[in-house]
Short mmCIF file of C-alpha atoms in Angstrom, two decimals:
data_model
loop_
_atom_site.label_atom_id
_atom_site.label_comp_id
_atom_site.label_asym_id
_atom_site.label_seq_id
_atom_site.Cartn_x
_atom_site.Cartn_y
_atom_site.Cartn_z
CA GLU Y 1 5.81 -17.38 -3.04
CA ASP Y 2 3.47 -19.52 -0.95
CA LYS Y 3 0.04 -19.90 -2.48
CA VAL Y 4 -3.24 -21.73 -2.06
CA VAL Y 5 -5.65 -22.00 -4.99
CA GLN Y 6 -9.24 -23.16 -4.72
CA SER Y 7 -11.56 -24.22 -7.50
CA PRO Y 8 -14.17 -23.69 -8.61
CA LEU Y 9 -14.67 -20.12 -7.40
CA SER Y 10 -18.39 -20.69 -7.23
CA LEU Y 11 -20.82 -23.50 -7.72
CA VAL Y 12 -24.61 -23.79 -7.89
CA VAL Y 13 -26.19 -27.20 -7.37
CA HIS Y 14 -29.56 -28.65 -6.43
CA GLU Y 15 -30.38 -30.36 -3.18
CA GLY Y 16 -29.28 -33.97 -3.23
CA ASP Y 17 -26.34 -33.40 -5.56
CA THR Y 18 -22.79 -34.35 -4.62
CA VAL Y 19 -20.08 -31.71 -4.89
CA THR Y 20 -16.31 -31.84 -4.90
CA LEU Y 21 -14.30 -28.77 -3.96
CA ASN Y 22 -10.61 -28.55 -4.78
CA CYS Y 23 -7.66 -26.97 -3.06
CA SER Y 24 -4.12 -27.01 -4.42
CA TYR Y 25 -1.10 -25.51 -2.76
CA GLU Y 26 2.52 -24.59 -3.20
CA VAL Y 27 4.17 -23.78 0.09
CA THR Y 28 7.44 -24.38 1.85
CA ASN Y 29 7.46 -26.22 5.18
CA PHE Y 30 3.93 -27.60 4.89
CA ARG Y 31 2.42 -28.75 8.18
CA SER Y 32 -1.29 -29.29 7.57
CA LEU Y 33 -4.27 -28.34 5.45
CA LEU Y 34 -7.50 -27.13 6.98
CA TRP Y 35 -11.03 -26.71 5.66
CA TYR Y 36 -13.44 -24.13 7.06
CA LYS Y 37 -17.07 -23.28 6.31
CA GLN Y 38 -17.90 -19.58 6.30
CA GLU Y 39 -21.52 -18.56 6.34
CA LYS Y 40 -22.34 -15.05 7.48
CA LYS Y 41 -19.54 -14.54 9.97
CA ALA Y 42 -16.82 -16.68 11.52
CA PRO Y 43 -15.15 -19.46 9.56
CA THR Y 44 -16.04 -22.65 11.38
CA PHE Y 45 -13.56 -25.49 11.46
CA LEU Y 46 -14.35 -28.63 9.46
CA PHE Y 47 -11.21 -30.73 9.01
CA MET Y 48 -7.49 -30.70 9.52
CA LEU Y 49 -5.41 -33.02 7.33
CA THR Y 50 -1.78 -33.84 7.88
CA SER Y 51 -1.24 -37.22 6.22
CA SER Y 52 -1.79 -38.30 2.64
CA GLY Y 53 -4.51 -40.74 1.74
CA ILE Y 54 -6.37 -40.79 5.04
CA GLU Y 55 -9.95 -39.70 4.60
CA LYS Y 56 -11.52 -37.57 7.30
CA LYS Y 57 -15.28 -37.83 7.51
CA SER Y 58 -18.02 -35.98 9.34
CA GLY Y 59 -21.55 -36.85 8.34
CA ARG Y 60 -22.01 -36.00 4.68
CA LEU Y 61 -18.67 -34.21 4.46
CA SER Y 62 -15.35 -35.87 3.80
CA SER Y 63 -11.90 -34.73 2.84
CA ILE Y 64 -8.60 -36.22 1.75
CA LEU Y 65 -5.11 -34.90 1.20
CA ASP Y 66 -2.53 -35.82 -1.44
CA LYS Y 67 0.87 -34.52 -0.35
CA LYS Y 68 2.60 -35.81 -3.46
CA GLU Y 69 0.35 -33.92 -5.88
CA LEU Y 70 -0.17 -31.07 -3.39
CA PHE Y 71 -3.93 -30.92 -3.26
CA SER Y 72 -6.95 -31.73 -1.17
CA ILE Y 73 -10.60 -32.28 -1.97
CA LEU Y 74 -13.68 -31.67 0.11
CA ASN Y 75 -16.71 -33.78 -0.80
CA ILE Y 76 -20.25 -33.06 0.25
CA THR Y 77 -22.83 -35.74 -0.55
CA ALA Y 78 -26.61 -35.31 -0.59
CA THR Y 79 -26.27 -31.55 -0.37
CA GLN Y 80 -28.82 -29.50 1.55
CA THR Y 81 -29.66 -25.80 1.42
CA GLY Y 82 -27.89 -25.43 4.76
CA ASP Y 83 -24.62 -26.36 3.05
CA SER Y 84 -24.73 -23.05 1.17
CA ALA Y 85 -21.63 -21.16 2.29
CA VAL Y 86 -18.12 -20.21 1.30
CA TYR Y 87 -15.71 -23.09 1.87
CA LEU Y 88 -12.20 -21.98 2.75
CA CYS Y 89 -9.03 -23.97 2.43
CA ALA Y 90 -6.03 -22.91 4.52
CA VAL Y 91 -2.53 -24.32 4.65
CA ALA Y 92 -0.46 -24.21 7.80
CA LEU Y 93 3.26 -23.85 7.33
CA THR Y 94 6.10 -23.10 9.66
CA THR Y 95 8.54 -20.25 9.35
CA SER Y 96 11.29 -19.95 11.93
CA GLY Y 97 9.45 -22.48 14.06
CA THR Y 98 6.13 -20.62 14.17
CA TYR Y 99 2.92 -21.50 12.37
CA LYS Y 100 1.52 -19.30 9.64
CA TYR Y 101 -1.68 -19.82 7.66
CA ILE Y 102 -2.29 -19.07 4.01
CA PHE Y 103 -5.92 -19.03 2.86
CA GLY Y 104 -7.37 -19.64 -0.56
CA THR Y 105 -10.01 -17.35 -2.00
CA GLY Y 106 -12.74 -19.83 -1.13
CA THR Y 107 -15.42 -21.65 -3.11
CA ARG Y 108 -18.88 -20.15 -2.86
CA LEU Y 109 -21.42 -22.98 -2.86
CA LYS Y 110 -25.12 -22.33 -3.37
CA VAL Y 111 -27.52 -25.24 -2.94
CA LEU Y 112 -30.95 -24.68 -4.44
CA ALA Y 113 -34.07 -26.33 -3.00
CA GLU Q 1 -18.82 -25.08 23.40
CA PRO Q 2 -16.30 -22.33 24.20
CA GLU Q 3 -16.09 -19.52 21.65
CA VAL Q 4 -13.82 -16.73 20.59
CA THR Q 5 -15.72 -13.48 21.13
CA GLN Q 6 -15.04 -10.19 19.40
CA THR Q 7 -16.31 -6.70 20.12
CA PRO Q 8 -17.67 -4.56 18.68
CA SER Q 9 -19.41 -6.38 15.85
CA HIS Q 10 -19.34 -3.21 13.75
CA GLN Q 11 -17.16 -0.12 14.15
CA VAL Q 12 -17.52 3.04 12.08
CA THR Q 13 -14.64 5.51 12.36
CA GLN Q 14 -13.41 8.64 10.65
CA MET Q 15 -10.20 8.35 8.66
CA GLY Q 16 -7.19 9.23 10.77
CA GLN Q 17 -8.75 8.09 14.03
CA GLU Q 18 -7.43 5.31 16.20
CA VAL Q 19 -9.44 2.12 16.65
CA ILE Q 20 -9.08 -0.77 19.05
CA LEU Q 21 -10.64 -4.10 18.18
CA ARG Q 22 -11.13 -6.49 21.05
CA CYS Q 23 -11.05 -10.24 21.27
CA VAL Q 24 -11.50 -12.72 24.08
CA PRO Q 25 -9.89 -15.98 22.96
CA ILE Q 26 -10.95 -19.37 24.29
CA SER Q 27 -9.69 -19.52 27.85
CA ASN Q 28 -7.11 -22.33 27.67
CA HIS Q 29 -5.74 -21.26 24.28
CA LEU Q 30 -2.18 -20.05 24.01
CA TYR Q 31 -1.80 -18.91 20.39
CA PHE Q 32 -3.61 -15.87 19.06
CA TYR Q 33 -4.07 -14.44 15.59
CA TRP Q 34 -5.56 -11.50 13.76
CA TYR Q 35 -6.74 -11.72 10.16
CA ARG Q 36 -8.53 -9.34 7.89
CA GLN Q 37 -10.89 -9.97 5.01
CA ILE Q 38 -11.63 -7.13 2.63
CA LEU Q 39 -15.09 -7.49 1.13
CA GLY Q 40 -15.07 -10.12 -1.60
CA GLN Q 41 -11.43 -11.04 -1.05
CA LYS Q 42 -9.54 -13.78 0.75
CA VAL Q 43 -8.76 -14.00 4.44
CA GLU Q 44 -5.32 -12.44 4.99
CA PHE Q 45 -2.99 -13.13 7.89
CA LEU Q 46 -1.96 -10.08 9.91
CA VAL Q 47 -0.16 -11.25 13.02
CA SER Q 48 0.36 -14.16 15.39
CA PHE Q 49 1.05 -13.86 19.12
CA TYR Q 50 2.40 -16.36 21.61
CA ASN Q 51 4.00 -16.14 25.02
CA ASN Q 52 3.29 -12.41 25.22
CA GLU Q 53 5.07 -11.50 22.03
CA ILE Q 54 4.52 -11.35 18.30
CA SER Q 55 5.70 -14.57 16.64
CA GLU Q 56 5.05 -13.59 13.04
CA LYS Q 57 3.60 -10.66 11.17
CA SER Q 58 2.73 -10.03 7.54
CA GLU Q 59 3.72 -7.11 5.35
CA ILE Q 60 0.23 -5.68 5.94
CA PHE Q 61 1.01 -5.33 9.66
CA ASP Q 62 2.99 -2.11 9.45
CA ASP Q 63 3.81 0.49 12.10
CA GLN Q 64 0.17 1.61 12.23
CA PHE Q 65 -0.82 -1.71 13.75
CA SER Q 66 -0.11 -3.08 17.20
CA VAL Q 67 -1.37 -5.94 19.33
CA GLU Q 68 -1.57 -6.35 23.05
CA ARG Q 69 -2.68 -8.88 25.61
CA PRO Q 70 -3.25 -6.50 28.50
CA ASP Q 71 -4.58 -9.11 30.91
CA GLY Q 72 -5.20 -12.84 31.02
CA SER Q 73 -8.25 -12.74 28.77
CA ASN Q 74 -8.24 -9.93 26.20
CA PHE Q 75 -6.28 -9.72 22.96
CA THR Q 76 -6.51 -6.40 21.15
CA LEU Q 77 -5.61 -5.04 17.74
CA LYS Q 78 -4.98 -1.30 17.52
CA ILE Q 79 -4.83 0.69 14.31
CA ARG Q 80 -3.22 4.00 15.13
CA SER Q 81 -4.34 6.23 12.25
CA THR Q 82 -6.94 4.55 10.11
CA LYS Q 83 -7.02 4.78 6.33
CA LEU Q 84 -9.89 4.13 3.96
CA GLU Q 85 -8.25 0.89 2.84
CA ASP Q 86 -8.38 -0.45 6.41
CA SER Q 87 -12.10 -1.02 5.90
CA ALA Q 88 -12.54 -4.78 6.22
CA MET Q 89 -13.77 -7.56 8.46
CA TYR Q 90 -11.20 -8.33 11.14
CA PHE Q 91 -11.15 -11.83 12.58
CA CYS Q 92 -9.47 -12.97 15.75
CA ALA Q 93 -8.53 -16.64 16.09
CA SER Q 94 -6.97 -18.76 18.80
CA LYS Q 95 -5.72 -22.28 19.27
CA VAL Q 96 -4.71 -24.40 22.21
CA ALA Q 97 -1.45 -25.79 20.82
CA ALA Q 98 0.85 -25.20 17.87
CA ALA Q 99 -0.34 -28.11 15.74
CA GLN Q 100 -4.04 -27.72 16.54
CA PRO Q 101 -6.60 -25.92 14.36
CA GLN Q 102 -7.53 -22.30 14.96
CA HIS Q 103 -10.99 -21.27 16.04
CA PHE Q 104 -12.34 -17.96 14.79
CA GLY Q 105 -14.49 -15.26 16.31
CA ASP Q 106 -17.43 -13.71 14.45
CA GLY Q 107 -15.34 -10.74 13.40
CA THR Q 108 -15.52 -6.96 13.65
CA ARG Q 109 -16.63 -5.11 10.56
CA LEU Q 110 -14.55 -1.93 10.42
CA SER Q 111 -15.82 0.86 8.20
CA ILE Q 112 -13.58 3.89 7.68
CA LEU Q 113 -15.30 7.04 6.41
#
């Protein structure tokens, strides 16, 4: 059965801390791994990773994929209260030529002032 | 920036009634999805739609569910006879090409009484 597991489930840090969120997966026909940030409503797209070892970076956020060990990490440096959200990891896989997405349960991050 | 829009934002319905959730995907997108997220649980795939037909559906998407793209802009999810356990947030997502990331709408919160 295809599965995506995120850890930790929740995390409380203080502003300025660095956090690392983990996502491991076991799927057939892997295509890509995506990170989303979910605040009150829609998940908003952060990164899509398809190749191992290539870091994607956007401001204080960065992410990398390891296709051999089947995991990805999302790093947030110098955290701010606005980073408080649920961070979702999703894996895209293909079945019969079409894309399907499996989501993890998310990591709930709370950044305290 | 173009957005996926969903209406209504909140729908309250009596058990057994039919509901139609509406989505307007981003205009040049070709792939459309519905997901649901029960409160406190993970985002679950329901159905994907491309080229005017369902490409993939999950075991959740039973005979009570249907999708339609009645014109060039709307993408709807119909639940024929709602059950209490259909109460959830329903997200619509779209993407421009197969290997590109999905973009989500703000969701419709469906409450079944």
